[in-house]
XYZ file of C-alpha atoms in Angstrom:
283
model
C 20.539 82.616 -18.127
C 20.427 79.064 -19.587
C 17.195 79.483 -22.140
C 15.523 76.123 -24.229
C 18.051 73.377 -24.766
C 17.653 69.365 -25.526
C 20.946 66.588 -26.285
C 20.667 63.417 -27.674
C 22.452 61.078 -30.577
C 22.257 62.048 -33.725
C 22.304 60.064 -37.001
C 22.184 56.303 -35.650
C 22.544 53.797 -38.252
C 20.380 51.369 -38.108
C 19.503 47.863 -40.130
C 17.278 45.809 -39.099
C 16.861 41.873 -40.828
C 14.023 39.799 -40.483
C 14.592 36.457 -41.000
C 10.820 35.188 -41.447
C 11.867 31.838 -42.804
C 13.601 32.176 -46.289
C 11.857 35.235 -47.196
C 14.006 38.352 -45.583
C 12.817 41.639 -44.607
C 14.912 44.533 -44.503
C 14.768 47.940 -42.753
C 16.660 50.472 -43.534
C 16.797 53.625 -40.775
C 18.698 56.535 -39.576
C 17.641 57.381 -36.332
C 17.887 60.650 -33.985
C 17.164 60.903 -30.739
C 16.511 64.257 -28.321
C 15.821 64.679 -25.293
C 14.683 67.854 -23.092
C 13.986 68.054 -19.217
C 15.075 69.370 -16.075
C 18.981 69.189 -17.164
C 19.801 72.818 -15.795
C 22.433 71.569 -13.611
C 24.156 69.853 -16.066
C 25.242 73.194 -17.979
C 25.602 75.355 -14.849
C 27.450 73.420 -12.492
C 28.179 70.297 -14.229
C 26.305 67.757 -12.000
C 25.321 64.943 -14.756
C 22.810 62.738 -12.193
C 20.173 63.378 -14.594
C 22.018 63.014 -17.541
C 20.988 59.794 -19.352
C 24.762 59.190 -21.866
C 24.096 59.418 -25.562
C 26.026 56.482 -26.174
C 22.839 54.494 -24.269
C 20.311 56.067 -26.674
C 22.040 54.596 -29.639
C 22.099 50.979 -27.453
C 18.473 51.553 -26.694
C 17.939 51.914 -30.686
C 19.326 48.629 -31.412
C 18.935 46.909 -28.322
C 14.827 48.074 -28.799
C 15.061 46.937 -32.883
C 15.809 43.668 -31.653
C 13.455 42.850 -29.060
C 10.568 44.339 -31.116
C 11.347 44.233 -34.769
C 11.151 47.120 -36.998
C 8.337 47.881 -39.570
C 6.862 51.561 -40.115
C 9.457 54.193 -39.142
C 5.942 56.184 -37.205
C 5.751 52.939 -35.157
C 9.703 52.552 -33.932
C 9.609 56.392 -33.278
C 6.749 56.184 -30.871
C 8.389 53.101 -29.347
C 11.622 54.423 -28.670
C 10.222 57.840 -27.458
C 7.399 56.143 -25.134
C 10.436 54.438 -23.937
C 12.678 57.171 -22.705
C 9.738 59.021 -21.416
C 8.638 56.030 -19.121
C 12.633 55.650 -18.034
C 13.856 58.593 -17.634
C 11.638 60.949 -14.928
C 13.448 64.631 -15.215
C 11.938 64.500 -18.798
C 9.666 66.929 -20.611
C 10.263 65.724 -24.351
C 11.328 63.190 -26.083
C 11.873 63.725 -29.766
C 12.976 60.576 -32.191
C 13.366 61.424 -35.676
C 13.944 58.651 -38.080
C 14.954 58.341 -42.177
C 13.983 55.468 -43.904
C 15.915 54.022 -46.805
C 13.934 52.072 -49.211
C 14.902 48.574 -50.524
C 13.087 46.641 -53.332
C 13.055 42.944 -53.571
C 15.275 41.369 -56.072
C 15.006 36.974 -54.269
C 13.939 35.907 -50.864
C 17.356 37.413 -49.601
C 18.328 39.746 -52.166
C 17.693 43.590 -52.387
C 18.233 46.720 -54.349
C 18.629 50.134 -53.239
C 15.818 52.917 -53.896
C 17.074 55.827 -54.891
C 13.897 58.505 -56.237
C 13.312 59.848 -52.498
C 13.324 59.575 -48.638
C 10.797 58.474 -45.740
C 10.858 60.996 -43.069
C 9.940 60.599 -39.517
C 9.243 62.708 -36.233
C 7.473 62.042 -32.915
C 7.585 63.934 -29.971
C 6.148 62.809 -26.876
C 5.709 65.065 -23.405
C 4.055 64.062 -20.371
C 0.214 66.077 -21.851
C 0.369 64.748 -25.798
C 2.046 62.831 -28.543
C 2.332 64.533 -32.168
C 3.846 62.120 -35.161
C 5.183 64.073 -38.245
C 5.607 62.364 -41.794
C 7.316 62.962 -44.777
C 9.237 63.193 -48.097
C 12.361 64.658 -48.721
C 13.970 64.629 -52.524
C 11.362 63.857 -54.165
C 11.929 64.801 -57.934
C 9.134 65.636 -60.181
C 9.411 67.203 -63.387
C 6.876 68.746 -66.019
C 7.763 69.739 -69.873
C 4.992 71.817 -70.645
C 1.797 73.300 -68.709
C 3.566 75.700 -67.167
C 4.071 79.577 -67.410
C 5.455 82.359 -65.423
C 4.157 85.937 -66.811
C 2.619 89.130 -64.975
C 5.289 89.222 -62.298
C 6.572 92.527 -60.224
C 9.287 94.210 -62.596
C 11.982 96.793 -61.478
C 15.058 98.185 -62.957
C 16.815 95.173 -61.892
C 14.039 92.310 -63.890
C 15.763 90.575 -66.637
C 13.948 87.511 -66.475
C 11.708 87.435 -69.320
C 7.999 86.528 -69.413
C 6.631 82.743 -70.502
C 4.063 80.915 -71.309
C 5.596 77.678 -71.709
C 8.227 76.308 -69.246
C 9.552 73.678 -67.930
C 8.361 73.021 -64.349
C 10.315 70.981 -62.035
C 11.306 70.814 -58.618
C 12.242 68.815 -55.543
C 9.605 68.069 -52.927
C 10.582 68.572 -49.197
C 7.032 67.758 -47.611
C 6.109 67.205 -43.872
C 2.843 66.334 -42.962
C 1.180 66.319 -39.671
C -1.003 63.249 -38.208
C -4.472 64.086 -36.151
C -3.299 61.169 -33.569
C -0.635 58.886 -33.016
C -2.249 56.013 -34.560
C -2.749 55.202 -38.511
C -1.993 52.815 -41.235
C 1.156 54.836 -41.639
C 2.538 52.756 -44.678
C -0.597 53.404 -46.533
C -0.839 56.925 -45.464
C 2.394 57.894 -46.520
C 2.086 56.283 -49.764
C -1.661 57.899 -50.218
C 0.058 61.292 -49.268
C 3.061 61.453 -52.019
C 0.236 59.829 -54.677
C -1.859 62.792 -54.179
C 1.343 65.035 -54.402
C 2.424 63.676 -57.079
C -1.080 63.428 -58.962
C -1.730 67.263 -58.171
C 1.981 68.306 -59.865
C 0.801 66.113 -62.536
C -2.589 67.344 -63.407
C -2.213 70.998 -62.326
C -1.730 73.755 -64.878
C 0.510 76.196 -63.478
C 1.628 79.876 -63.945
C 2.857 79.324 -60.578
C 4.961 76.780 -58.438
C 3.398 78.680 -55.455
C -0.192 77.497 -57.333
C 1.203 74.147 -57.575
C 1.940 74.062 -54.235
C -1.154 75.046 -52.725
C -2.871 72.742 -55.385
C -0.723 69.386 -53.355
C -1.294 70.490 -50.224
C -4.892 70.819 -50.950
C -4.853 67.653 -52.912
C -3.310 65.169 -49.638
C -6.077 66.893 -47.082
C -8.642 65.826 -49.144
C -7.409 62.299 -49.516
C -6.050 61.592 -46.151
C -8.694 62.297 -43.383
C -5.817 61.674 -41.443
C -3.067 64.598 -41.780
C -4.224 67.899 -40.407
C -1.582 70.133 -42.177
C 1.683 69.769 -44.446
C 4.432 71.916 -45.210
C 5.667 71.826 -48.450
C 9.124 73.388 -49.668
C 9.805 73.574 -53.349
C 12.871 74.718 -55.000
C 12.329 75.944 -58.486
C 14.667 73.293 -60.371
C 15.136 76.207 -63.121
C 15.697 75.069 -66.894
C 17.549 77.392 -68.865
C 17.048 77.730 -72.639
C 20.208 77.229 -74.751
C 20.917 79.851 -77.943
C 21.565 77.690 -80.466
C 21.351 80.775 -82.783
C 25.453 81.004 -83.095
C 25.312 77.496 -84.396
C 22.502 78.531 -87.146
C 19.722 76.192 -84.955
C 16.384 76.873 -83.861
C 15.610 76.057 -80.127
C 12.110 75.726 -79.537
C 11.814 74.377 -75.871
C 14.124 71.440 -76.605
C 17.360 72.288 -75.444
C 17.901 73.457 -72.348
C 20.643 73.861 -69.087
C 19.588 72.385 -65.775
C 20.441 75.316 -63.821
C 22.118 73.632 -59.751
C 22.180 77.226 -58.256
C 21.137 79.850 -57.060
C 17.379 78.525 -57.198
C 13.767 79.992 -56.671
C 12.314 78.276 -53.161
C 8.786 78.033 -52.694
C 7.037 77.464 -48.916
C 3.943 77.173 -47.708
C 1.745 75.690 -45.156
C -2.016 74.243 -46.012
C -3.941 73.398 -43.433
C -7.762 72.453 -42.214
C -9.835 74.781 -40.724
C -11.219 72.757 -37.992
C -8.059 71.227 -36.153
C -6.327 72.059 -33.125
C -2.989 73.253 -33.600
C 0.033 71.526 -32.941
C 1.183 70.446 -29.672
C 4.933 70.777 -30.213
C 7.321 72.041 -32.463
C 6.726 69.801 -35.442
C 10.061 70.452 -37.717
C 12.558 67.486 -39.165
């Protein structure tokens, strides 16, 4: 029995100039596409009528790009997935998923790359309702102090000792999802990783799970418009060095960046007075 299953193309590159005068604009995506629908045939007797190729969803990306520009990634998404919806009738879903890369501007032509974190992007749109997810991936924050860890669940196997002074740092993987499908989504993404980024800031933690509830809480009551978010946070653990063979004193100075294994945190925070989400909403 065939259960759920969707196809698309996966991991389109796309760049995008505007050439308003001498002043360029640049856009910087990765785009996925996925589609779901009445494509039972397909798998069970190989009859492909209502098979739309892959290869024309990565020509609709660019052929789309130019015919309507490119600004917020929220905005292409819901363009490209209105579109296949509209065209393509066996459809139930249309998911578009988009990265975006940022650039800052060095002349009128000239650009840098950013490198301190990602844009993330997904809309889905069926035939009853459109949802459009935002987001953050690998964004790094990092406290020295105002941090501890103590009172924890010990057992035979506990060797980690007790603190009260850590270093607290970690790698935000947020997603955040929008009340409608229309928004100032440039200034609501930047509004949601400032409140992030001021709660890790000005929280004192003996917990990142604390910390985490304190962002989450932090972005709903900034942005009227994002009903939930889902925050993952690996624990970027710092290990203390013993300096004692080398006759030195270590007092929260030196320390190993541990890569892995590593603690992950994950938790949804959400209003109490919104409907719940129409479709899967994952990245």
């Amino acid at each position: 029995m065939l259960g759920p299953n969707r196809y698309g193309k996966a991991e389109t590159r796309l760049v995008r100039v505007h050439r308003d005068g001498d002043m360029h604009r640049l856009v910087d995506f990765t785009v996925g596409v996925a589609l779901a629908g009445d494509l039972a045939a397909t798998h069970l007797t190989g009859d492909n009528s209502g098979v739309l190729p892959t290869d024309t969803m990565k020509n609709t990306v660019y052929a789309l790009a130019k015919q309507h520009g490119v600004d917020e990634p929220e905005t292409f998404a819901l363009l490209l997935a209105r579109h296949f919806m509209k065209t393509q009738g066996r459809l139930t879903s249309a998911r578009v998923s988009v990265e975006s890369f940022g650039w800052d501007r060095l002349g009128p032509h000239s650009f840098r790359r950013r490198g301190e974190h990602t844009r993330t992007t997904a809309v889905t749109v069926t035939r009853e309702a459109t949802q459009v997810v935002s987001g953050v991936t690998g964004l790094v924050l990092l406290n020295t102090t105002a941090s501890e860890f103590h009172g924890f669940v010990k057992d035979r196997y506990t060797t980690l000792p007790e603190t009260t002074d850590r270093i607290l740092a970690t790698a935000v993987d947020a997603r955040w999802r929008h009340l409608g499908d229309e928004a100032d989504w440039g200034r609501s993404f930047q509004g949601a990783v400032d409140a992030m980024t001021g709660a890790f800031v000005n929280t004192y933690s003996y917990s990142l799970q604390q910390t985490l509830m304190a962002m989450g809480t932090m972005v709903l009551a900034g942005r009227p418009e994002i009903a939930e978010i889902r925050l993952a946070l690996p624990n970027k653990h710092h290990y203390l060095v013993d300096l004692s063979p080398f006759g030195l004193d270590n007092d929260n100075e030196v320390f190993i960046a541990g890569d892995r294994p590593y603690g992950l945190i994950e938790g949804t925070v959400t209003r109490d007075d919104v409907p719940p989400a129409d479709a899967q909403w994952y990245l």
